[in-house]
Amino acid sequence: MKRRPPRNSECPCGSEKKFKKCCINKNFSWILDDDGIYKRSLPIKDPDMIAAMEEHEKRFIEIYGREPKDDDLFFYDQYVSPMDEYEVENMTVKLLEEINADPAFIHAYKKTGRLVVKEYEGNLTDVELSEWRSALAEYYDLNEELQFEEAVSESEQNSLLVEFESALYLFGMIIAKYDHVKGIELTHNDFIMFCVTKSFKTFKSIQVQLKAGLIEDSLNLLRSVYENYLNIIYVLRYPERLDDLVAARIGMEEGTHEYLIHSNGKFDKRTIVDKVTGQQYIGHISNYSMATASPYKEDIFIFDKLYEKLSRFTHPNILVFKHYISNEKFNPHHRGKSDDAIIISIFTSILLLEQLLAINTDEQMQQDIRHRLLKMKNIITEVFSDFVTEEDEKYILEKSIYERVNNIR
């Protein structure tokens, strides 16, 4: 049976005051449910709101074929909505700014997730009101410092994103101006441009995800881009291995090639054989082997650390568990810091553009690539300059990236 808290018991709102001196006279009631948990019950009198809720319930019944229960989410459509909680917040903040709302009011909304007006203060607990008022006071007390910190953070992030998007324009032009591919017998340059085009399409997906705050999947996709880079440097270093990556794999698909079969009848997937000529190809070339093809020693350190970092988001690795929860619940809308994803996007753009200098003979295009490389190089060196003098081994990736981009001339 549902019942209210005893007058002398501790108030369920968490204020640590007795119920009779806290929420007893609010516009809502605390009700003890069948599971022994107090929940807030707020009467709704607005006819439009009642009609909307009835329509919402009707839609629930259409979807699930049953009436909603107490433990069902009322806003059951929140996880498939085109707008997540962060987009709603951004839209609300924009509207508040357009009507010239008090900046302290906007800050308090962003801090607490609530919009509090005098007439509806009775709908909130003392704890919630205290949080709201503290957020207002925080704005007034720290106004100048707070505005400066937010402006710097937003400015830096926007600047990084602009540089990444500028690289995408350049990639698009390079791909558009490349000569036509002639058949499936790819040249070395064709294979490189295949890797670049594949990366470009992935970069465009990353661009959308960064703006949507889907940081984890951006890092997942960046592993694919990095693997494209490894394939490029391998082919440039060992041009004779192109057939291992192209002809042998096409042959396996078409049935003209097969894995080597030993005398004991077992397949050796390390070797692919042309069924007609008997010519052998390397069946598997590891990413590490490709990384060792680089003329830069830093690429080995970068591979060891960066590839492992990105792979954590490709597989169900428990080390990234915290990226998918908030407030001790699984949260598909959790947003992490985007700095890493944007910086790695810029860095992998640098790696790819540098390789394009080796195959692009157009003088103007060379100038365009070098111009963009210089701008992005300056960003990366500035971001990682503080790590160069660090002796801590955990910063080896940052230091290696710094050294790697400084090798670009």
Short mmCIF file of C-alpha atoms in Angstrom, two decimals:
data_model
loop_
_atom_site.label_atom_id
_atom_site.label_comp_id
_atom_site.label_asym_id
_atom_site.label_seq_id
_atom_site.Cartn_x
_atom_site.Cartn_y
_atom_site.Cartn_z
CA MET A 1 0.00 0.00 0.00
CA LYS A 2 1.35 3.43 -0.96
CA ARG A 3 1.90 5.86 1.90
CA ARG A 4 3.61 9.14 2.80
CA PRO A 5 6.78 9.37 4.93
CA PRO A 6 6.24 9.69 8.73
CA ARG A 7 6.40 13.33 9.87
CA ASN A 8 9.47 12.79 12.05
CA SER A 9 11.39 10.62 9.55
CA GLU A 10 14.24 11.92 7.41
CA CYS A 11 12.93 13.59 4.26
CA PRO A 12 13.41 11.46 1.11
CA CYS A 13 14.83 14.46 -0.79
CA GLY A 14 18.22 14.04 0.88
CA SER A 15 18.26 17.29 2.82
CA GLU A 16 18.85 15.35 6.10
CA LYS A 17 16.02 17.37 7.66
CA LYS A 18 12.88 15.86 9.11
CA PHE A 19 10.02 15.44 6.64
CA LYS A 20 7.76 17.80 8.64
CA LYS A 21 10.36 20.58 8.32
CA CYS A 22 11.17 19.98 4.68
CA CYS A 23 8.93 18.73 1.85
CA ILE A 24 5.67 18.22 3.74
CA ASN A 25 4.04 21.35 2.30
CA LYS A 26 5.40 21.23 -1.23
CA ASN A 27 3.24 21.06 -4.35
CA PHE A 28 4.17 17.39 -4.70
CA SER A 29 3.92 14.32 -2.47
CA TRP A 30 6.40 11.62 -1.54
CA ILE A 31 4.84 8.17 -2.01
CA LEU A 32 6.35 4.88 -0.85
CA ASP A 33 5.97 2.37 -3.71
CA ASP A 34 5.67 -1.42 -3.55
CA ASP A 35 9.47 -1.79 -3.65
CA GLY A 36 9.97 0.37 -0.58
CA ILE A 37 11.29 3.34 -2.55
CA TYR A 38 9.95 6.86 -2.13
CA LYS A 39 8.96 8.52 -5.40
CA ARG A 40 7.72 12.01 -6.08
CA SER A 41 4.09 12.39 -7.18
CA LEU A 42 3.19 15.69 -8.83
CA PRO A 43 -0.44 16.41 -9.82
CA ILE A 44 -0.93 17.64 -13.38
CA LYS A 45 -3.85 20.03 -13.97
CA ASP A 46 -3.03 21.61 -17.33
CA PRO A 47 -5.52 20.22 -19.95
CA ASP A 48 -2.99 20.39 -22.79
CA MET A 49 -0.42 18.49 -20.74
CA ILE A 50 -2.98 15.84 -19.78
CA ALA A 51 -3.98 15.39 -23.45
CA ALA A 52 -0.33 15.07 -24.48
CA MET A 53 0.32 12.45 -21.81
CA GLU A 54 -2.74 10.46 -22.85
CA GLU A 55 -1.53 10.49 -26.46
CA HIS A 56 1.93 9.42 -25.30
CA GLU A 57 0.40 6.51 -23.36
CA LYS A 58 -1.68 5.50 -26.39
CA ARG A 59 1.47 5.33 -28.51
CA PHE A 60 3.14 3.17 -25.81
CA ILE A 61 0.29 0.66 -26.03
CA GLU A 62 0.59 0.60 -29.85
CA ILE A 63 4.32 -0.19 -29.62
CA TYR A 64 4.36 -2.71 -26.74
CA GLY A 65 0.84 -4.14 -26.93
CA ARG A 66 0.25 -3.49 -23.23
CA GLU A 67 -0.39 -0.74 -20.71
CA PRO A 68 2.70 0.96 -19.19
CA LYS A 69 3.78 -0.26 -15.75
CA ASP A 70 5.28 1.68 -12.87
CA ASP A 71 8.85 0.69 -13.76
CA ASP A 72 8.55 1.64 -17.46
CA LEU A 73 10.13 4.86 -18.65
CA PHE A 74 7.45 7.44 -19.32
CA PHE A 75 9.58 9.08 -22.01
CA TYR A 76 10.15 5.72 -23.69
CA ASP A 77 11.16 7.34 -26.98
CA GLN A 78 14.12 9.28 -25.57
CA TYR A 79 16.78 6.82 -26.80
CA VAL A 80 15.64 6.83 -30.43
CA SER A 81 14.88 10.52 -30.59
CA PRO A 82 16.91 12.45 -33.19
CA MET A 83 17.78 14.86 -30.38
CA ASP A 84 19.65 13.66 -27.31
CA GLU A 85 19.85 15.41 -23.95
CA TYR A 86 22.87 17.47 -25.00
CA GLU A 87 21.21 18.74 -28.16
CA VAL A 88 18.14 19.67 -26.12
CA GLU A 89 20.39 21.56 -23.72
CA ASN A 90 22.16 23.38 -26.57
CA MET A 91 18.85 24.29 -28.18
CA THR A 92 17.46 25.55 -24.86
CA VAL A 93 20.57 27.62 -24.19
CA LYS A 94 20.34 29.13 -27.68
CA LEU A 95 16.69 30.09 -27.11
CA LEU A 96 17.53 31.61 -23.73
CA GLU A 97 20.30 33.65 -25.32
CA GLU A 98 17.96 34.84 -28.09
CA ILE A 99 15.51 36.24 -25.52
CA ASN A 100 18.41 37.86 -23.61
CA ALA A 101 17.93 35.77 -20.49
CA ASP A 102 20.16 36.53 -17.51
CA PRO A 103 23.56 34.79 -18.13
CA ALA A 104 23.45 33.56 -14.52
CA PHE A 105 20.11 31.88 -15.29
CA ILE A 106 21.67 30.15 -18.32
CA HIS A 107 24.67 29.06 -16.28
CA ALA A 108 22.42 27.62 -13.56
CA TYR A 109 20.42 25.72 -16.18
CA LYS A 110 23.58 24.20 -17.68
CA LYS A 111 24.84 23.35 -14.19
CA THR A 112 21.65 21.75 -12.80
CA GLY A 113 19.63 20.78 -15.89
CA ARG A 114 16.66 22.76 -14.53
CA LEU A 115 14.85 25.97 -15.38
CA VAL A 116 13.43 27.42 -12.16
CA VAL A 117 10.89 30.23 -12.02
CA LYS A 118 9.35 31.64 -8.86
CA GLU A 119 5.85 30.28 -9.47
CA TYR A 120 7.07 26.67 -9.65
CA GLU A 121 9.62 26.60 -6.84
CA GLY A 122 7.07 24.58 -4.85
CA ASN A 123 7.58 21.71 -7.31
CA LEU A 124 11.20 21.31 -6.22
CA THR A 125 12.76 19.88 -3.09
CA ASP A 126 14.87 22.05 -0.80
CA VAL A 127 17.97 20.23 -2.09
CA GLU A 128 17.11 21.03 -5.73
CA LEU A 129 16.39 24.66 -4.88
CA SER A 130 19.68 24.88 -3.01
CA GLU A 131 21.56 23.51 -6.04
CA TRP A 132 19.86 26.06 -8.28
CA ARG A 133 20.61 29.00 -6.00
CA SER A 134 24.21 27.86 -5.51
CA ALA A 135 24.65 27.78 -9.29
CA LEU A 136 23.35 31.34 -9.56
CA ALA A 137 25.69 32.47 -6.77
CA GLU A 138 28.60 30.67 -8.42
CA TYR A 139 28.06 32.64 -11.60
CA TYR A 140 27.99 35.98 -9.83
CA ASP A 141 31.01 35.15 -7.64
CA LEU A 142 33.21 33.74 -10.41
CA ASN A 143 31.75 35.49 -13.42
CA GLU A 144 34.92 36.78 -15.06
CA GLU A 145 36.98 33.63 -14.43
CA LEU A 146 34.17 31.34 -15.56
CA GLN A 147 33.52 33.21 -18.80
CA PHE A 148 37.23 33.23 -19.63
CA GLU A 149 37.65 29.49 -19.06
CA GLU A 150 34.59 28.59 -21.11
CA ALA A 151 35.59 30.90 -23.96
CA VAL A 152 39.12 29.49 -24.14
CA SER A 153 37.90 25.91 -24.08
CA GLU A 154 35.25 26.45 -26.75
CA SER A 155 37.59 28.54 -28.88
CA GLU A 156 40.34 25.91 -28.83
CA GLN A 157 37.96 23.13 -29.71
CA ASN A 158 36.38 25.08 -32.56
CA SER A 159 39.82 25.99 -33.90
CA LEU A 160 40.88 22.34 -33.98
CA LEU A 161 37.67 21.33 -35.73
CA VAL A 162 38.10 24.08 -38.34
CA GLU A 163 41.62 22.84 -39.13
CA PHE A 164 40.39 19.27 -39.47
CA GLU A 165 37.59 20.37 -41.82
CA SER A 166 40.08 22.40 -43.86
CA ALA A 167 42.07 19.21 -44.42
CA LEU A 168 38.89 17.51 -45.67
CA TYR A 169 38.48 20.19 -48.36
CA LEU A 170 42.02 19.49 -49.52
CA PHE A 171 41.52 15.72 -49.56
CA GLY A 172 38.38 16.21 -51.63
CA MET A 173 40.21 18.29 -54.21
CA ILE A 174 43.14 15.86 -54.44
CA ILE A 175 40.79 12.93 -55.02
CA ALA A 176 38.74 14.83 -57.60
CA LYS A 177 41.85 15.76 -59.61
CA TYR A 178 43.36 12.28 -59.59
CA ASP A 179 43.56 10.50 -62.98
CA HIS A 180 40.97 7.86 -63.78
CA VAL A 181 41.57 4.36 -62.45
CA LYS A 182 42.08 1.96 -65.34
CA GLY A 183 40.56 -1.46 -64.60
CA ILE A 184 41.26 -3.59 -61.52
CA GLU A 185 45.02 -3.89 -62.09
CA LEU A 186 45.86 -1.11 -59.71
CA THR A 187 49.11 0.80 -59.88
CA HIS A 188 50.92 1.78 -56.71
CA ASN A 189 49.43 5.26 -56.94
CA ASP A 190 45.95 3.81 -57.49
CA PHE A 191 46.25 1.71 -54.34
CA ILE A 192 47.44 4.71 -52.34
CA MET A 193 44.56 6.82 -53.63
CA PHE A 194 42.18 3.99 -52.78
CA CYS A 195 43.44 4.18 -49.17
CA VAL A 196 43.15 7.97 -49.19
CA THR A 197 39.61 7.92 -50.61
CA LYS A 198 38.59 5.32 -48.06
CA SER A 199 40.07 7.52 -45.31
CA PHE A 200 38.31 10.60 -46.67
CA LYS A 201 34.90 8.94 -46.44
CA THR A 202 35.71 7.78 -42.92
CA PHE A 203 36.88 11.28 -41.99
CA LYS A 204 33.52 12.66 -43.12
CA SER A 205 31.76 10.23 -40.79
CA ILE A 206 34.11 11.27 -37.98
CA GLN A 207 33.33 14.93 -38.70
CA VAL A 208 29.62 14.27 -38.15
CA GLN A 209 30.26 12.25 -35.02
CA LEU A 210 32.53 14.85 -33.48
CA LYS A 211 29.84 17.48 -33.89
CA ALA A 212 27.28 15.10 -32.39
CA GLY A 213 29.56 14.30 -29.45
CA LEU A 214 29.97 10.61 -30.35
CA ILE A 215 33.62 10.58 -29.34
CA GLU A 216 33.98 6.84 -28.78
CA ASP A 217 32.90 5.88 -32.29
CA SER A 218 35.15 8.61 -33.72
CA LEU A 219 38.12 6.89 -32.08
CA ASN A 220 36.87 3.54 -33.35
CA LEU A 221 36.83 4.83 -36.94
CA LEU A 222 40.21 6.50 -36.58
CA ARG A 223 41.78 3.07 -36.24
CA SER A 224 40.58 2.33 -39.77
CA VAL A 225 42.16 5.55 -41.05
CA TYR A 226 45.42 4.75 -39.29
CA GLU A 227 45.47 1.28 -40.88
CA ASN A 228 45.09 2.93 -44.30
CA TYR A 229 48.19 4.97 -43.53
CA LEU A 230 50.11 1.83 -42.58
CA ASN A 231 49.18 0.21 -45.90
CA ILE A 232 50.39 3.28 -47.79
CA ILE A 233 53.81 3.47 -46.16
CA TYR A 234 54.26 -0.29 -46.65
CA VAL A 235 53.60 -0.07 -50.40
CA LEU A 236 55.84 2.96 -50.76
CA ARG A 237 58.68 1.15 -48.97
CA TYR A 238 58.13 -2.22 -50.65
CA PRO A 239 56.52 -1.59 -54.07
CA GLU A 240 57.13 -5.21 -55.04
CA ARG A 241 54.63 -6.27 -52.34
CA LEU A 242 51.65 -4.59 -54.03
CA ASP A 243 50.52 -7.90 -55.53
CA ASP A 244 50.45 -9.42 -52.03
CA LEU A 245 47.89 -6.79 -51.05
CA VAL A 246 45.96 -6.65 -54.33
CA ALA A 247 46.32 -9.50 -56.85
CA ALA A 248 46.53 -12.29 -54.27
CA ARG A 249 43.43 -11.11 -52.41
CA ILE A 250 41.42 -10.67 -55.61
CA GLY A 251 42.57 -14.15 -56.67
CA MET A 252 41.35 -15.62 -53.37
CA GLU A 253 37.95 -14.03 -53.93
CA GLU A 254 37.70 -15.23 -57.54
CA GLY A 255 39.04 -18.72 -56.83
CA THR A 256 42.25 -18.44 -58.92
CA HIS A 257 44.39 -18.47 -55.78
CA GLU A 258 44.35 -20.52 -52.58
CA TYR A 259 46.17 -20.87 -49.30
CA LEU A 260 49.29 -23.03 -49.39
CA ILE A 261 48.53 -26.67 -48.50
CA HIS A 262 51.27 -28.60 -46.68
CA SER A 263 51.96 -32.27 -47.22
CA ASN A 264 49.94 -33.08 -44.09
CA GLY A 265 46.88 -31.47 -45.72
CA LYS A 266 46.80 -28.42 -43.45
CA PHE A 267 46.31 -24.91 -44.82
CA ASP A 268 49.01 -22.31 -44.27
CA LYS A 269 47.24 -18.95 -44.25
CA ARG A 270 50.56 -17.14 -44.19
CA THR A 271 51.05 -17.99 -47.88
CA ILE A 272 48.74 -17.59 -50.91
CA VAL A 273 49.46 -19.55 -54.10
CA ASP A 274 48.42 -18.89 -57.72
CA LYS A 275 46.77 -22.19 -58.75
CA VAL A 276 48.09 -21.94 -62.34
CA THR A 277 51.61 -20.50 -62.02
CA GLY A 278 52.39 -21.65 -58.48
CA GLN A 279 53.62 -18.14 -57.60
CA GLN A 280 53.50 -17.49 -53.87
CA TYR A 281 52.36 -14.34 -52.07
CA ILE A 282 52.38 -13.22 -48.45
CA GLY A 283 49.02 -14.21 -47.00
CA HIS A 284 49.09 -11.97 -43.96
CA ILE A 285 51.06 -8.80 -43.37
CA SER A 286 50.68 -7.56 -39.81
CA ASN A 287 50.08 -3.93 -38.98
CA TYR A 288 53.28 -3.96 -36.97
CA SER A 289 55.24 -5.10 -40.04
CA MET A 290 53.71 -2.24 -41.97
CA ALA A 291 54.64 0.23 -39.25
CA THR A 292 58.28 -0.90 -39.44
CA ALA A 293 58.28 0.12 -43.12
CA SER A 294 58.24 3.76 -42.05
CA PRO A 295 61.53 5.69 -42.32
CA TYR A 296 60.67 7.39 -39.02
CA LYS A 297 61.56 5.61 -35.78
CA GLU A 298 58.73 7.44 -34.03
CA ASP A 299 56.21 5.48 -36.07
CA ILE A 300 57.01 2.32 -34.09
CA PHE A 301 56.29 4.02 -30.76
CA ILE A 302 53.19 5.62 -32.20
CA PHE A 303 51.95 2.28 -33.50
CA ASP A 304 52.49 0.57 -30.14
CA LYS A 305 50.54 3.19 -28.21
CA LEU A 306 48.09 4.71 -30.69
CA TYR A 307 46.88 1.47 -32.23
CA GLU A 308 46.28 -0.01 -28.79
CA LYS A 309 44.44 3.14 -27.68
CA LEU A 310 42.14 3.14 -30.70
CA SER A 311 41.57 -0.62 -30.55
CA ARG A 312 40.09 -0.26 -27.08
CA PHE A 313 37.09 1.41 -28.70
CA THR A 314 36.84 -1.13 -31.52
CA HIS A 315 36.39 -4.13 -29.22
CA PRO A 316 34.40 -4.57 -25.99
CA ASN A 317 37.42 -3.62 -23.89
CA ILE A 318 36.56 -3.09 -20.23
CA LEU A 319 39.21 -0.37 -19.99
CA VAL A 320 36.83 2.05 -21.73
CA PHE A 321 33.87 1.06 -19.55
CA LYS A 322 33.62 4.56 -18.05
CA HIS A 323 32.87 6.02 -21.47
CA TYR A 324 29.51 4.28 -21.55
CA ILE A 325 28.11 5.03 -18.11
CA SER A 326 27.09 8.09 -16.12
CA ASN A 327 25.50 8.28 -12.70
CA GLU A 328 26.08 4.53 -12.32
CA LYS A 329 23.85 3.72 -15.30
CA PHE A 330 24.60 2.71 -18.87
CA ASN A 331 24.18 5.82 -20.97
CA PRO A 332 24.24 5.70 -24.80
CA HIS A 333 24.37 9.50 -24.87
CA HIS A 334 27.43 9.85 -22.64
CA ARG A 335 29.81 12.44 -24.05
CA GLY A 336 33.50 12.35 -23.35
CA LYS A 337 36.08 15.03 -24.06
CA SER A 338 36.47 15.43 -27.80
CA ASP A 339 40.01 16.82 -27.70
CA ASP A 340 41.70 13.45 -28.25
CA ALA A 341 39.50 12.53 -31.19
CA ILE A 342 39.98 15.88 -32.94
CA ILE A 343 43.75 15.90 -32.35
CA ILE A 344 44.16 12.32 -33.62
CA SER A 345 42.01 13.21 -36.64
CA ILE A 346 44.36 16.08 -37.43
CA PHE A 347 47.42 13.92 -36.83
CA THR A 348 46.25 11.10 -39.12
CA SER A 349 45.38 13.76 -41.73
CA ILE A 350 48.99 14.93 -41.52
CA LEU A 351 50.29 11.38 -41.99
CA LEU A 352 48.18 10.84 -45.11
CA LEU A 353 48.89 14.22 -46.69
CA GLU A 354 52.62 13.73 -46.18
CA GLN A 355 52.48 10.50 -48.20
CA LEU A 356 50.56 12.23 -50.99
CA LEU A 357 53.60 14.46 -51.53
CA ALA A 358 55.40 11.32 -52.73
CA ILE A 359 52.94 10.58 -55.53
CA ASN A 360 51.52 13.95 -56.55
CA THR A 361 53.61 15.77 -59.14
CA ASP A 362 51.24 18.72 -59.67
CA GLU A 363 53.18 21.77 -58.48
CA GLN A 364 50.14 23.68 -57.26
CA MET A 365 48.82 20.65 -55.42
CA GLN A 366 52.22 20.17 -53.77
CA GLN A 367 52.06 23.78 -52.56
CA ASP A 368 48.52 23.30 -51.26
CA ILE A 369 49.52 20.16 -49.36
CA ARG A 370 52.60 21.79 -47.83
CA HIS A 371 50.56 24.83 -46.79
CA ARG A 372 48.01 22.67 -45.00
CA LEU A 373 50.71 20.43 -43.47
CA LEU A 374 52.48 23.45 -42.01
CA LYS A 375 49.32 24.79 -40.37
CA MET A 376 48.39 21.42 -38.86
CA LYS A 377 51.98 20.73 -37.83
CA ASN A 378 52.00 23.98 -35.84
CA ILE A 379 48.78 22.96 -34.06
CA ILE A 380 50.08 19.52 -33.10
CA THR A 381 53.45 20.81 -31.88
CA GLU A 382 51.71 23.47 -29.80
CA VAL A 383 49.30 20.94 -28.26
CA PHE A 384 52.09 18.51 -27.33
CA SER A 385 54.93 20.94 -26.58
CA ASP A 386 54.38 20.61 -22.82
CA PHE A 387 54.99 16.85 -22.95
CA VAL A 388 58.39 16.99 -24.68
CA THR A 389 60.34 17.58 -21.47
CA GLU A 390 58.28 15.09 -19.42
CA GLU A 391 60.27 12.07 -18.26
CA ASP A 392 57.15 10.04 -17.40
CA GLU A 393 56.84 7.05 -19.77
CA LYS A 394 53.08 7.41 -19.97
CA TYR A 395 53.60 10.44 -22.25
CA ILE A 396 55.57 8.50 -24.86
CA LEU A 397 52.71 8.74 -27.39
CA GLU A 398 52.45 12.51 -27.07
CA LYS A 399 56.22 12.93 -27.33
CA SER A 400 56.44 10.58 -30.31
CA ILE A 401 53.69 12.45 -32.15
CA TYR A 402 55.46 15.72 -31.43
CA GLU A 403 58.75 14.38 -32.83
CA ARG A 404 57.00 12.76 -35.79
CA VAL A 405 55.33 15.92 -37.06
CA ASN A 406 58.51 17.92 -36.52
CA ASN A 407 60.24 15.64 -39.04
CA ILE A 408 57.98 17.07 -41.74
CA ARG A 409 59.75 19.67 -43.81
#
